[in-house]
Tab-separated table of C-alpha atoms in Angstrom:
chain	number	residue	atom	x	y	z
A	34	ARG	CA	-8.360	-12.471	-10.567
A	35	LYS	CA	-6.711	-15.212	-11.308
A	36	ARG	CA	-3.476	-13.915	-9.734
A	37	GLU	CA	-5.311	-12.825	-6.546
A	38	VAL	CA	-6.403	-16.407	-6.268
A	39	TYR	CA	-2.852	-17.368	-6.411
A	40	ASN	CA	-1.623	-15.015	-4.292
A	41	THR	CA	-4.377	-15.450	-1.463
A	42	LYS	CA	-3.386	-19.084	-1.741
A	43	ILE	CA	-0.054	-18.559	-0.697
A	44	ALA	CA	-1.094	-16.117	2.112
A	45	ALA	CA	-3.502	-18.500	3.412
A	46	LEU	CA	-0.485	-21.225	3.750
A	47	GLU	CA	1.319	-18.864	5.578
A	48	ASN	CA	-1.492	-18.178	8.017
A	49	ILE	CA	-1.699	-14.608	7.267
A	50	GLY	CA	-4.935	-14.402	5.003
A	51	PRO	CA	-8.258	-16.134	4.224
A	52	LYS	CA	-8.487	-19.479	2.475
A	53	VAL	CA	-9.933	-19.838	-0.830
A	54	VAL	CA	-13.337	-21.903	-0.329
A	55	ALA	CA	-14.228	-21.530	-4.206
A	56	PHE	CA	-13.473	-19.809	-7.411
A	57	TYR	CA	-15.760	-19.692	-10.633
A	58	PRO	CA	-13.627	-17.689	-13.379
A	59	GLN	CA	-16.751	-18.146	-15.830
A	60	HIS	CA	-18.646	-15.800	-13.209
A	61	ASN	CA	-15.517	-14.145	-12.039
A	62	LEU	CA	-16.868	-15.260	-8.589
A	63	LEU	CA	-14.232	-15.748	-5.467
A	64	ILE	CA	-15.557	-17.386	-2.509
A	65	LEU	CA	-13.140	-16.981	0.715
A	66	GLU	CA	-13.459	-18.195	4.154
A	67	TYR	CA	-14.775	-16.112	6.551
A	68	ILE	CA	-12.275	-14.495	9.443
A	69	PRO	CA	-13.305	-13.829	12.785
A	70	GLY	CA	-11.906	-10.975	14.604
A	71	THR	CA	-12.011	-7.309	14.902
A	72	ILE	CA	-11.298	-4.833	11.969
A	73	ALA	CA	-8.613	-2.576	13.232
A	74	THR	CA	-9.369	1.186	14.127
A	75	PRO	CA	-7.155	4.317	13.958
A	76	LEU	CA	-6.511	3.846	17.364
A	77	SER	CA	-6.147	0.291	17.761
A	78	ILE	CA	-3.622	-0.033	14.695
A	79	LYS	CA	-0.958	2.050	16.936
A	80	LYS	CA	-0.758	-0.112	19.941
A	81	GLU	CA	2.437	-1.257	20.102
A	82	GLU	CA	1.364	-4.858	20.721
A	83	ASN	CA	-0.402	-4.721	17.445
A	84	ILE	CA	2.445	-2.951	15.817
A	85	ARG	CA	4.616	-6.154	16.822
A	86	LEU	CA	2.071	-8.630	15.292
A	87	LEU	CA	1.966	-6.460	12.023
A	88	ALA	CA	5.490	-6.472	11.797
A	89	GLN	CA	5.756	-10.179	12.390
A	90	LEU	CA	3.052	-10.508	9.579
A	91	PHE	CA	5.385	-8.693	6.997
A	92	GLN	CA	8.106	-11.183	7.784
A	93	LYS	CA	6.402	-14.050	7.063
A	94	LEU	CA	4.628	-12.562	3.954
A	95	HIS	CA	7.562	-10.677	2.707
A	96	PHE	CA	10.433	-13.590	2.922
A	97	GLY	CA	7.731	-16.365	1.941
A	98	LYS	CA	6.865	-17.998	-1.204
A	99	LYS	CA	7.137	-15.388	-4.371
A	100	PHE	CA	3.599	-14.091	-5.866
A	101	GLN	CA	2.467	-14.123	-9.369
A	102	ASP	CA	3.381	-11.226	-11.076
A	103	GLU	CA	5.543	-8.095	-10.700
A	104	LEU	CA	4.404	-4.443	-9.849
A	105	ASN	CA	6.657	-1.243	-9.934
A	106	ILE	CA	4.389	1.228	-8.238
A	107	PHE	CA	6.057	4.301	-10.216
A	108	ASP	CA	5.411	2.551	-13.566
A	109	SER	CA	1.704	2.447	-11.951
A	110	ILE	CA	1.740	5.993	-11.112
A	111	GLN	CA	2.886	7.094	-14.776
A	112	SER	CA	0.339	4.703	-16.240
A	113	TYR	CA	-2.684	6.602	-14.212
A	114	LEU	CA	-1.287	9.609	-15.249
A	115	LYS	CA	-1.004	8.818	-18.907
A	116	GLU	CA	-4.961	7.994	-18.825
A	117	VAL	CA	-5.625	11.026	-17.014
A	118	LYS	CA	-4.006	13.277	-19.676
A	119	LYS	CA	-5.579	10.966	-22.429
A	120	ARG	CA	-8.793	11.898	-21.257
A	121	LYS	CA	-8.109	15.530	-20.335
A	122	SER	CA	-9.238	15.490	-17.189
A	123	TRP	CA	-8.245	17.809	-14.019
A	124	ILE	CA	-4.532	17.719	-13.191
A	125	PRO	CA	-2.900	20.012	-10.727
A	126	VAL	CA	-0.818	23.154	-12.070
A	127	ASP	CA	2.214	22.543	-10.138
A	128	LEU	CA	2.349	18.509	-11.734
A	129	PRO	CA	5.683	19.046	-13.308
A	130	LEU	CA	7.559	19.958	-10.164
A	131	LEU	CA	5.756	17.511	-8.501
A	132	LEU	CA	6.766	14.632	-10.730
A	133	ALA	CA	10.558	16.298	-10.809
A	134	ASN	CA	10.310	15.534	-6.776
A	135	LEU	CA	8.897	11.875	-7.851
A	136	GLN	CA	11.676	11.344	-10.197
A	137	GLN	CA	14.186	11.847	-7.449
A	138	LEU	CA	12.614	9.660	-5.127
A	139	GLU	CA	12.756	6.788	-7.882
A	140	GLN	CA	16.715	7.588	-8.281
A	141	GLU	CA	17.266	7.216	-4.407
A	142	LEU	CA	14.993	4.436	-3.604
A	143	GLN	CA	16.018	2.096	-6.480
A	144	PHE	CA	12.609	0.733	-6.414
A	145	LYS	CA	12.318	-3.374	-6.462
A	146	THR	CA	9.943	-6.150	-7.483
A	147	ASN	CA	11.347	-9.159	-5.902
A	148	THR	CA	9.323	-9.526	-2.723
A	149	PRO	CA	5.461	-10.750	-2.253
A	150	CYS	CA	3.651	-7.609	-1.170
A	151	HIS	CA	0.073	-6.883	-0.255
A	152	LEU	CA	0.124	-3.237	-1.833
A	153	ASP	CA	-3.344	-2.487	-0.313
A	154	LEU	CA	-2.757	-1.738	3.672
A	155	MET	CA	-6.012	0.244	4.256
A	156	ILE	CA	-6.431	-0.458	7.720
A	157	GLU	CA	-9.748	-2.072	6.795
A	158	ASN	CA	-8.014	-4.923	5.538
A	159	ILE	CA	-6.416	-5.723	8.568
A	160	VAL	CA	-8.134	-7.826	10.867
A	161	PHE	CA	-6.828	-8.871	14.614
A	162	HIS	CA	-8.033	-11.920	16.493
A	163	LYS	CA	-6.782	-13.515	19.849
A	164	ARG	CA	-2.953	-12.130	19.646
A	165	LYS	CA	-3.118	-12.781	15.678
A	166	VAL	CA	-3.178	-10.512	12.598
A	167	ARG	CA	-4.519	-11.265	9.235
A	168	LEU	CA	-5.142	-9.354	5.860
A	169	ILE	CA	-7.999	-9.578	3.404
A	170	ASP	CA	-8.301	-8.121	0.132
A	171	TRP	CA	-5.426	-9.486	-1.868
A	172	GLU	CA	-6.517	-7.991	-5.292
A	173	TYR	CA	-3.488	-6.006	-5.551
A	174	SER	CA	-0.892	-8.301	-4.362
A	175	ALA	CA	2.460	-8.988	-6.251
A	176	ASN	CA	6.005	-8.983	-6.083
A	177	SER	CA	6.904	-5.416	-5.431
A	178	ASP	CA	9.105	-3.365	-3.174
A	179	LEU	CA	8.833	-4.415	0.894
A	180	ARG	CA	9.270	-0.829	1.735
A	181	PHE	CA	6.200	0.092	-0.243
A	182	ASP	CA	4.083	-2.321	2.358
A	183	LEU	CA	5.705	-0.922	5.293
A	184	ALA	CA	5.056	2.800	4.164
A	185	MET	CA	1.584	2.249	3.137
A	186	LEU	CA	0.898	0.940	6.549
A	187	SER	CA	2.320	3.526	8.243
A	188	VAL	CA	0.691	6.144	5.920
A	189	LYS	CA	-2.882	4.483	6.342
A	190	SER	CA	-2.196	4.217	10.211
A	191	SER	CA	-1.238	7.890	10.574
A	192	PHE	CA	2.124	6.662	12.444
A	193	GLY	CA	4.395	8.875	13.424
A	194	GLN	CA	8.253	8.917	14.290
A	195	GLN	CA	7.543	6.522	17.061
A	196	GLU	CA	5.160	3.975	15.480
A	197	ASP	CA	7.661	3.648	12.656
A	198	VAL	CA	10.320	3.301	14.910
A	199	VAL	CA	8.630	0.592	16.767
A	200	LEU	CA	7.604	-1.302	13.362
A	201	LEU	CA	11.255	-1.374	11.843
A	202	LYS	CA	12.784	-2.265	14.972
A	203	ASN	CA	10.311	-5.448	15.213
A	204	TYR	CA	10.513	-6.420	11.443
A	205	GLY	CA	14.141	-6.368	11.915
A	206	ALA	CA	14.949	-3.154	9.647
A	207	SER	CA	15.748	-0.194	11.692
A	208	GLN	CA	18.169	0.692	9.338
A	209	LEU	CA	15.180	1.404	6.867
A	210	TYR	CA	13.840	4.460	8.612
A	211	ASP	CA	15.186	7.116	6.252
A	212	GLU	CA	14.136	4.876	3.124
A	213	LEU	CA	10.896	4.536	4.941
A	214	GLN	CA	9.993	8.299	4.915
A	215	ARG	CA	10.739	8.424	1.413
A	216	MET	CA	8.715	5.774	0.247
A	217	LYS	CA	5.847	7.334	2.267
A	218	ALA	CA	5.966	10.112	0.102
A	219	VAL	CA	5.578	7.519	-2.799
A	220	VAL	CA	2.427	6.092	-1.448
A	221	TYR	CA	1.089	9.744	-0.992
A	222	PHE	CA	1.753	10.189	-4.534
A	223	ARG	CA	0.175	7.003	-5.891
A	224	GLU	CA	-2.945	7.333	-3.764
A	225	ALA	CA	-3.157	11.166	-5.392
A	226	SER	CA	-2.629	9.564	-9.007
A	227	TRP	CA	-5.363	6.959	-8.563
A	228	GLY	CA	-7.549	9.607	-7.356
A	229	LEU	CA	-6.743	11.697	-10.310
A	230	LEU	CA	-7.629	8.395	-12.675
A	231	GLN	CA	-10.971	7.975	-10.596
A	232	LEU	CA	-11.745	11.624	-11.364
A	233	ALA	CA	-11.612	11.104	-15.126
A	234	VAL	CA	-13.114	7.363	-15.243
A	235	SER	CA	-15.380	7.084	-12.456
A	236	THR	CA	-19.191	7.406	-12.219
A	237	ILE	CA	-19.280	6.822	-8.565
A	238	PRO	CA	-20.281	9.891	-6.625
A	239	TYR	CA	-17.204	10.263	-4.769
A	240	ASP	CA	-15.408	13.552	-4.584
A	241	TYR	CA	-12.061	11.759	-6.045
A	242	LYS	CA	-10.593	15.421	-6.736
A	243	LYS	CA	-10.300	16.341	-3.346
A	244	TYR	CA	-8.674	12.819	-2.316
A	245	ALA	CA	-6.083	13.693	-4.638
A	246	GLU	CA	-5.688	17.185	-3.708
A	247	GLU	CA	-5.486	15.692	0.301
A	248	ASN	CA	-2.727	13.189	-1.004
A	249	LEU	CA	-0.752	15.731	-2.863
A	250	HIS	CA	-0.861	18.257	-0.235
A	251	THR	CA	0.881	15.734	2.229
A	252	PHE	CA	3.074	14.380	-0.485
A	253	ARG	CA	4.663	17.903	-0.613
A	254	GLU	CA	4.713	17.987	3.170
A	255	GLN	CA	6.357	14.752	3.225
A	256	ILE	CA	9.158	16.053	0.582
A	257	LEU	CA	10.027	18.894	2.614
A	258	ARG	CA	10.235	17.114	5.849
A	259	ILE	CA	12.897	14.868	4.207
A	260	LYS	CA	14.741	17.824	2.797
A	261	TYR	CA	14.681	19.052	6.027
A	262	ARG	CA	15.151	16.626	8.493
């Protein structure tokens, strides 16, 4: 929580997140400024104007003041799977092949942890208001790889080639297109491994197995798209 408070304050200074109103560590209670606006929807998030606003937000975030702590997504995945195996929970039968593909991506991408990132870019965390955009829920934020933020936005927004091109062009990094496609596969695997972990530990009545299977399915599809482009 202390990391979240620290990073949220930095985001607020950049005017890309809510201000911290109060923090009571003894109660683990964080109170944030209310942000007026409209939560992104699957339709609104694909509008070119909104993609441009998000690209500008990422420029502020990624090239701003460093956050507290570092996070390597590949390490997180391995940590999740280690706990799943420890608890002898369900894992897919082709996990060794999937991990081999993931290892190849790790070698190709050379993941970096030197950029302040949000790392939880569900579209429900994106708020539009008067031609501006801000992000809420900085709980997972840390110094990580900017390509993961871009890829997670693309995945959670169901972007296709056209939207990816617009995003990278306005971000000023059109040359990252191929790397973005590889990082999108990493996003799918991270989401799947999180689902497997929740299946092992959560008491919430949600179908985490289905969530994991869906993300593993899209991971396999994305690997094929990368190989046969």
